[in-house]
Every structure is written in C-alpha cells, then in structure tokens.
Short mmCIF file of C-alpha atoms in Angstrom, two decimals:
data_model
loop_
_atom_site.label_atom_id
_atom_site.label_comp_id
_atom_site.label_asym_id
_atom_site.label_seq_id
_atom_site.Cartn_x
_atom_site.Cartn_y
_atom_site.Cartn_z
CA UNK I 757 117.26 127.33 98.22
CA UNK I 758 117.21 130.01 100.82
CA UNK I 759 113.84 130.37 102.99
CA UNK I 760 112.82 132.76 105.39
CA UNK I 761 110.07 134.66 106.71
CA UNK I 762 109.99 138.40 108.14
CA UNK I 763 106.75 139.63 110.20
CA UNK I 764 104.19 141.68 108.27
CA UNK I 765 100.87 143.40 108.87
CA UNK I 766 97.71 141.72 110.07
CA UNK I 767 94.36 142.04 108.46
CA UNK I 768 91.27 141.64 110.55
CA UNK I 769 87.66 141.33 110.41
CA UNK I 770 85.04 141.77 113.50
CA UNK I 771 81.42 143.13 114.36
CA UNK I 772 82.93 146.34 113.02
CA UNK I 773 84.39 145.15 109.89
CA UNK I 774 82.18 142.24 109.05
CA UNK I 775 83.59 141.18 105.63
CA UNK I 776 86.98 141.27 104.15
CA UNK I 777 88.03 140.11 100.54
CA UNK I 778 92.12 139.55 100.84
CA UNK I 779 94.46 138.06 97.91
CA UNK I 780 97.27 135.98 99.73
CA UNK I 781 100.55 136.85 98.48
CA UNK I 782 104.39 136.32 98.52
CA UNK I 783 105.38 135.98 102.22
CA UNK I 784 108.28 139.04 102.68
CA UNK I 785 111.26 137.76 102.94
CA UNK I 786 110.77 134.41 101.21
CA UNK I 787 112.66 133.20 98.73
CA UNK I 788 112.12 130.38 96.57
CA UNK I 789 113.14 128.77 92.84
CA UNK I 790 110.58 129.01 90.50
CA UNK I 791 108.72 125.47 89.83
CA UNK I 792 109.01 124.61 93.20
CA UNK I 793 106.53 122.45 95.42
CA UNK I 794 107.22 125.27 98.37
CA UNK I 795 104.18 127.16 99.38
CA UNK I 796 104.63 131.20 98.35
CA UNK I 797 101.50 132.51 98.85
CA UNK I 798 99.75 132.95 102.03
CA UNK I 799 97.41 135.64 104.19
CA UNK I 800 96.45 135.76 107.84
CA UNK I 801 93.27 137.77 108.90
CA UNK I 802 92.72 138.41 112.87
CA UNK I 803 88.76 137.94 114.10
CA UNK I 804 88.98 140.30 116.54
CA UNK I 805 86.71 139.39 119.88
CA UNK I 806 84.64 141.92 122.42
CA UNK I 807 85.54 143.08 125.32
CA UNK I 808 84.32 140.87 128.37
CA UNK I 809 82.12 143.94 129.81
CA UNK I 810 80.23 143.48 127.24
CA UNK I 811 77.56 141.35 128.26
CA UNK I 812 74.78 141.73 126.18
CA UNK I 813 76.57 139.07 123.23
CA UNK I 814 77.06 136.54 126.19
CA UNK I 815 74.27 134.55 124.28
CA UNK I 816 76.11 134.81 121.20
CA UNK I 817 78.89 132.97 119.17
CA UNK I 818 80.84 134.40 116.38
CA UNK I 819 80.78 132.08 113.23
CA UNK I 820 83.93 132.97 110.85
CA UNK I 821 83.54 131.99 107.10
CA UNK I 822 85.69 131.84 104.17
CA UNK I 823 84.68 131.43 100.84
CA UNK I 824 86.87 131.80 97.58
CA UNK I 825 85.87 134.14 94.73
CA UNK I 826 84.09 133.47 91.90
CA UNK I 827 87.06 133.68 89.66
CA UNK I 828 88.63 130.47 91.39
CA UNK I 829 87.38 127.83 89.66
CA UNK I 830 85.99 124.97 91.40
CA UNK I 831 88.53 122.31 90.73
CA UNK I 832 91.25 124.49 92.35
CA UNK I 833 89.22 124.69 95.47
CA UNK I 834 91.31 121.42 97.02
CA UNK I 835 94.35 123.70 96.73
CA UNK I 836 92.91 126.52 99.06
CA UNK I 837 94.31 125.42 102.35
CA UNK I 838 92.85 127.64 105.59
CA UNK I 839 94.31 127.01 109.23
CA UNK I 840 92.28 128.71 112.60
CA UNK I 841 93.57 129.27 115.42
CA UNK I 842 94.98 131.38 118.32
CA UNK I 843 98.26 131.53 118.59
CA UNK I 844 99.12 134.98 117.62
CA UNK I 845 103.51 134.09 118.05
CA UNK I 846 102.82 131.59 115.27
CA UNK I 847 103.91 132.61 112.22
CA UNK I 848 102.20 132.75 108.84
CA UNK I 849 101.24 129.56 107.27
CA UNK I 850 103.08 127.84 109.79
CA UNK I 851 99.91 125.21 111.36
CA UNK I 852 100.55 121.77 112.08
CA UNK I 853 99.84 120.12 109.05
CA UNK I 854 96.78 118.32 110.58
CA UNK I 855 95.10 121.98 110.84
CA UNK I 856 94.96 123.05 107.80
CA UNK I 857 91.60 122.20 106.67
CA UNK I 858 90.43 121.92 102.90
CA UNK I 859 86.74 122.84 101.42
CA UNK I 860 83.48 121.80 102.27
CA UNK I 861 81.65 122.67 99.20
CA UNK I 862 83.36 125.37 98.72
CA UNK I 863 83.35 126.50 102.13
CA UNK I 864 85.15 126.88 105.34
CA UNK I 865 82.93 127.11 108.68
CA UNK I 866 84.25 127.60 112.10
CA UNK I 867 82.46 129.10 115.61
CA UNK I 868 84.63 130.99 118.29
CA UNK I 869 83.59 132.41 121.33
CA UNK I 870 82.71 136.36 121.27
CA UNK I 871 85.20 137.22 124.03
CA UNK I 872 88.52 136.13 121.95
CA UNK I 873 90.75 136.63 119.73
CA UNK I 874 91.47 134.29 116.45
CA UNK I 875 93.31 133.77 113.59
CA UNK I 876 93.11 132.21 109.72
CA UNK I 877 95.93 131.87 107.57
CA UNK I 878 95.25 130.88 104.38
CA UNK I 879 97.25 129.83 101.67
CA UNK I 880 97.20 128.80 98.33
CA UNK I 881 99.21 125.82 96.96
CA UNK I 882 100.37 126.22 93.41
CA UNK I 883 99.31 129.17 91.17
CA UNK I 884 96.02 130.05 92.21
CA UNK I 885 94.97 133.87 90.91
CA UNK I 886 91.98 135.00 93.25
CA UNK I 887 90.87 136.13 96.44
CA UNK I 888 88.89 134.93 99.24
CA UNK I 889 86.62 136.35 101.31
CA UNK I 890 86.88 136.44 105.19
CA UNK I 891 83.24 137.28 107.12
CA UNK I 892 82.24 136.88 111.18
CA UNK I 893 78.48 137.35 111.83
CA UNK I 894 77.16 137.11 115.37
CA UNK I 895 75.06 133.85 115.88
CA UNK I 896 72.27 134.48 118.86
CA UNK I 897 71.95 131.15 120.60
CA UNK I 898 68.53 131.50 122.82
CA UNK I 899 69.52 127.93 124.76
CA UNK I 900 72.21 130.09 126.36
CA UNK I 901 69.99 132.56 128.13
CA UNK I 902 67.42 129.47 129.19
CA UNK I 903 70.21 128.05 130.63
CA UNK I 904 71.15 131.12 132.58
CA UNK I 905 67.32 131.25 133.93
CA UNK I 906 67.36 127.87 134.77
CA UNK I 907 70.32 128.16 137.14
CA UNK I 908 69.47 131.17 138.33
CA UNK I 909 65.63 129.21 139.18
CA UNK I 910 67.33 126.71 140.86
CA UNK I 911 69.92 128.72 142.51
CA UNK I 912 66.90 130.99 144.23
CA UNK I 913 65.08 127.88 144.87
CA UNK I 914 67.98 125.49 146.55
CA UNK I 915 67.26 127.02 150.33
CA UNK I 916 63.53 125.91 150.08
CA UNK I 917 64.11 122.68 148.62
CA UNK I 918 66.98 121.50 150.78
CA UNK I 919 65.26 122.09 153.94
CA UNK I 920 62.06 119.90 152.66
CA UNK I 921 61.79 116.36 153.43
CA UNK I 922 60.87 114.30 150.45
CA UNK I 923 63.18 116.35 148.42
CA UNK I 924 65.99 115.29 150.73
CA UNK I 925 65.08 111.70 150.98
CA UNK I 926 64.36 111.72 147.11
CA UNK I 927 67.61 112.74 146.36
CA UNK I 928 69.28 110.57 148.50
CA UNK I 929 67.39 107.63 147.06
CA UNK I 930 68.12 109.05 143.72
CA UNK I 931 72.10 108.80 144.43
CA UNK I 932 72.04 105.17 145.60
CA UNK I 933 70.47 104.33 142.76
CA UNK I 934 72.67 106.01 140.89
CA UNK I 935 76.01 104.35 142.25
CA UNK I 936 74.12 100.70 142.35
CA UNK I 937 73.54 101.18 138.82
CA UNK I 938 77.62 102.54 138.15
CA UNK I 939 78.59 99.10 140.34
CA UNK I 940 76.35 96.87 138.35
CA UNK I 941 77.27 98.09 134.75
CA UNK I 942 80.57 97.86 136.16
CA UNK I 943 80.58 94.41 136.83
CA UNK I 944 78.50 94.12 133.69
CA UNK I 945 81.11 95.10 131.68
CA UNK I 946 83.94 93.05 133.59
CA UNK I 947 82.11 90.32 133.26
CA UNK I 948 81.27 90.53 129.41
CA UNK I 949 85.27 91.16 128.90
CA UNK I 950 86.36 88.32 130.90
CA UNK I 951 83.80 85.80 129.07
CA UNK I 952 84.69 87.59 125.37
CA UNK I 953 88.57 86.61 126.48
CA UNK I 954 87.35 83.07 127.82
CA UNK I 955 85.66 82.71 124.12
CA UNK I 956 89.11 83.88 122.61
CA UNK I 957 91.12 81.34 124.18
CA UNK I 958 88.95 78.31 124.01
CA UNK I 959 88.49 79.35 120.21
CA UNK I 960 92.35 79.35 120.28
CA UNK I 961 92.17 76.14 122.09
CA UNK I 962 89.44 74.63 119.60
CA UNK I 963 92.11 75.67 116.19
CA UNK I 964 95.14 74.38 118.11
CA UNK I 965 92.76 70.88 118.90
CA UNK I 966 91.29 70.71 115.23
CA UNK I 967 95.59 71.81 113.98
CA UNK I 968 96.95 68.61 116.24
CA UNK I 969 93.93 66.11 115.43
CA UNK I 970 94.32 66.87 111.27
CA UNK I 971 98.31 66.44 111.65
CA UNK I 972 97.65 62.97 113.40
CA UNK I 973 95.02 62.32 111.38
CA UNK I 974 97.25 63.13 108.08
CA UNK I 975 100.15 60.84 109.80
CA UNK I 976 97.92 57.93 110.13
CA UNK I 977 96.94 58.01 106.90
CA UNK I 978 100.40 58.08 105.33
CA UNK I 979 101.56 55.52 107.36
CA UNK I 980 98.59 52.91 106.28
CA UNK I 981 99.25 54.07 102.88
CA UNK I 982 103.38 53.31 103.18
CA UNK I 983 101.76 49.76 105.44
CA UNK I 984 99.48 48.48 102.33
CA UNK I 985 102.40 49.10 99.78
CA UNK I 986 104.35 47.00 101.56
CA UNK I 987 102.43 44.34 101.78
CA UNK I 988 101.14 44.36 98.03
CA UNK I 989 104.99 44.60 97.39
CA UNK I 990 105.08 41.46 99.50
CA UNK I 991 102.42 39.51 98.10
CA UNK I 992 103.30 40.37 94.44
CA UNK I 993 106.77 39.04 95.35
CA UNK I 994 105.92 35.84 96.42
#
C-alpha cells in the first residue's frame, strides 16, 4: 500500500461567513486498497479570527460548532472524528490521536479567542455519506468588560489608597496573615503525611507481628500434636 498526502485548499468560516456545510472527501494524493481500516476521507475548515484593532469584540469569544447532517444517522455519529487546533503546517487529519474528539450528543463545542486563527479537520472513519456543518457565532461575555472597570477603578484609585494609613496597615496585616496561614497549612499537611506514613508502617509492623505469631503459633501446635502421638504410641506399646 502506497500513502501519501499532497496540500489542497482550505475552507473557512468567520463573522463573515458564519456557517459552512462541507462533505469530507478523498485526501489528493492518497492512495489506499479498498476494504481497508485506513482513514480516506477527511476536511479541514479555517475559523478565521479579527484583527487585534478591533476592539469592540474584546468582550467576546468565538464558539465554533459542528454538527452532522440529518442524513447521518445517529449510530454512525461515533465514527465522525473532529480535531481543533492551530497549527496551520499540520497536515490534514494528521492530530495526535488524543485530539480527535468524538460526539457529544451529536455535537462538537469548542471556544477560541476572537483575535486568532483555528483549525478543524474532520474525518470520517469508514463509509459515512453526509456532510457536516461548520458555524462560529460571537459569544458577548459582560464579566469581561466588569473586569476591565474594575481594574481600571482600582488602577485610578491606588494613589489615594496607598498614601492612607489604615489601608496601609490593613494590608500589611492582611499579608502576615496570609503567610502564617501558608506556614501553618504547611506544616499541617507535613504533619498529616508523616503520621499517614507512621500508620503505614506500624500497620506493616502489626501484619508482619500477627504473620510471625500465627507461624509460631501453627509450629507449636504441630509439634504437641507429633508429642501426644508419641506418647499414645508409647503407652499402647507397653
């Protein structure tokens, strides 16, 4: 068998281009014997990201989905196989094979940062006739922007508060405490190891006691059996 793989066009999907429907097919180039196990049919798709000037979607995320068609049926859905990542000089269908990721009802979910550019290959293992459907939509995440207040709050707000009093002797306080707590969960946790591997060997101890006393225990007993056949052997002698 003779196997190997030329480069070919990239589909992609963005803001612009929300939603594509793509059929993976026979890589170019590939060769293969009918009835083999060897995978023939895959498709990437590039999620193309914004440009970093543009900062109105810096509250955003970009979740990518892909969904097979309707056609597929549902028992064949294990055999869908999707992969997403970066690395634009990896080839097709060429993911580790802990990154290719199967169904969740029917369903594949993954979030990417706005600002770059990804990748999902999918392929198909066996003979699967269908198409899936690759879609980004732009998730608005309000925690983002409170965050950005916040610091900004705080940012405006750190030449006042550092030059007042309590605040300084506060936060001082507050940072003791901090590293006396740190020391003593420290020593906490020392401690409960040490005692845990105390328990361990005197349990060891304890079987190796209990293993020596039944052994002696088991001798003594055979040899006051062997001791009171003797003796009837004696007394049935004379």
């Amino acid at each position: 068998m003779l196997e190997f793989i030329l480069p070919f066009e990239t589909a992609g999907v963005g803001l612009g281009n929300p939603t594509l429907d793509v059929i993976p097919s026979t890589l170019p180039g590939h060769l293969s014997s009918r009835g083999s196990k060897d995978v023939l049919l895959c498709e990437r798709v590039q999620v193309a990201g914004l440009s970093r000037l543009k900062l109105g979607h810096y509250a955003s995320s970009f979740r990518v989905t892909v969904a097979p068609s309707v056609v597929i049926p549902e028992r064949l859905h294990s055999k869908i196989l999707v992969c997403f990542h970066g690395n634009a000089s990896l080839g097709s269908c060429q993911c580790e094979k802990d990154e290719w990721k199967t169904s969740q009802k029917g369903l594949w979910n993954f979030v990417m940062s706005p600002y770059e550019d990804r990748y999902v290959d999918v392929k198909f293992i066996g003979e699967i006739s269908g198409s899936v459907t690759v879609s980004v939509e732009e998730d608005f995440q309000r925690w983002r922007l409170f965050c950005l207040a916040l610091g900004f709050f705080l940012l405006l707000l750190a030449p006042v508060v550092s030059s007042w009093v309590p605040f300084y002797y506060s936060s001082s306080m507050a940072i003791g405490i901090l590293l006396v707590i740190i020391i003593l969960l420290f020593q906490v946790f020392e401690l409960t190891y040490k005692l845990s591997w105390i328990n361990r060997k005197s349990q060891v101890r304890n079987l190796e006691g209990l293993r020596v006393w039944l052994f002696s225990y088991l001798c003594e007993e055979y040899w006051s059996a062997l001791l009171l056949k003797e003796r009837s052997e004696k007394q049935s002698f004379k």
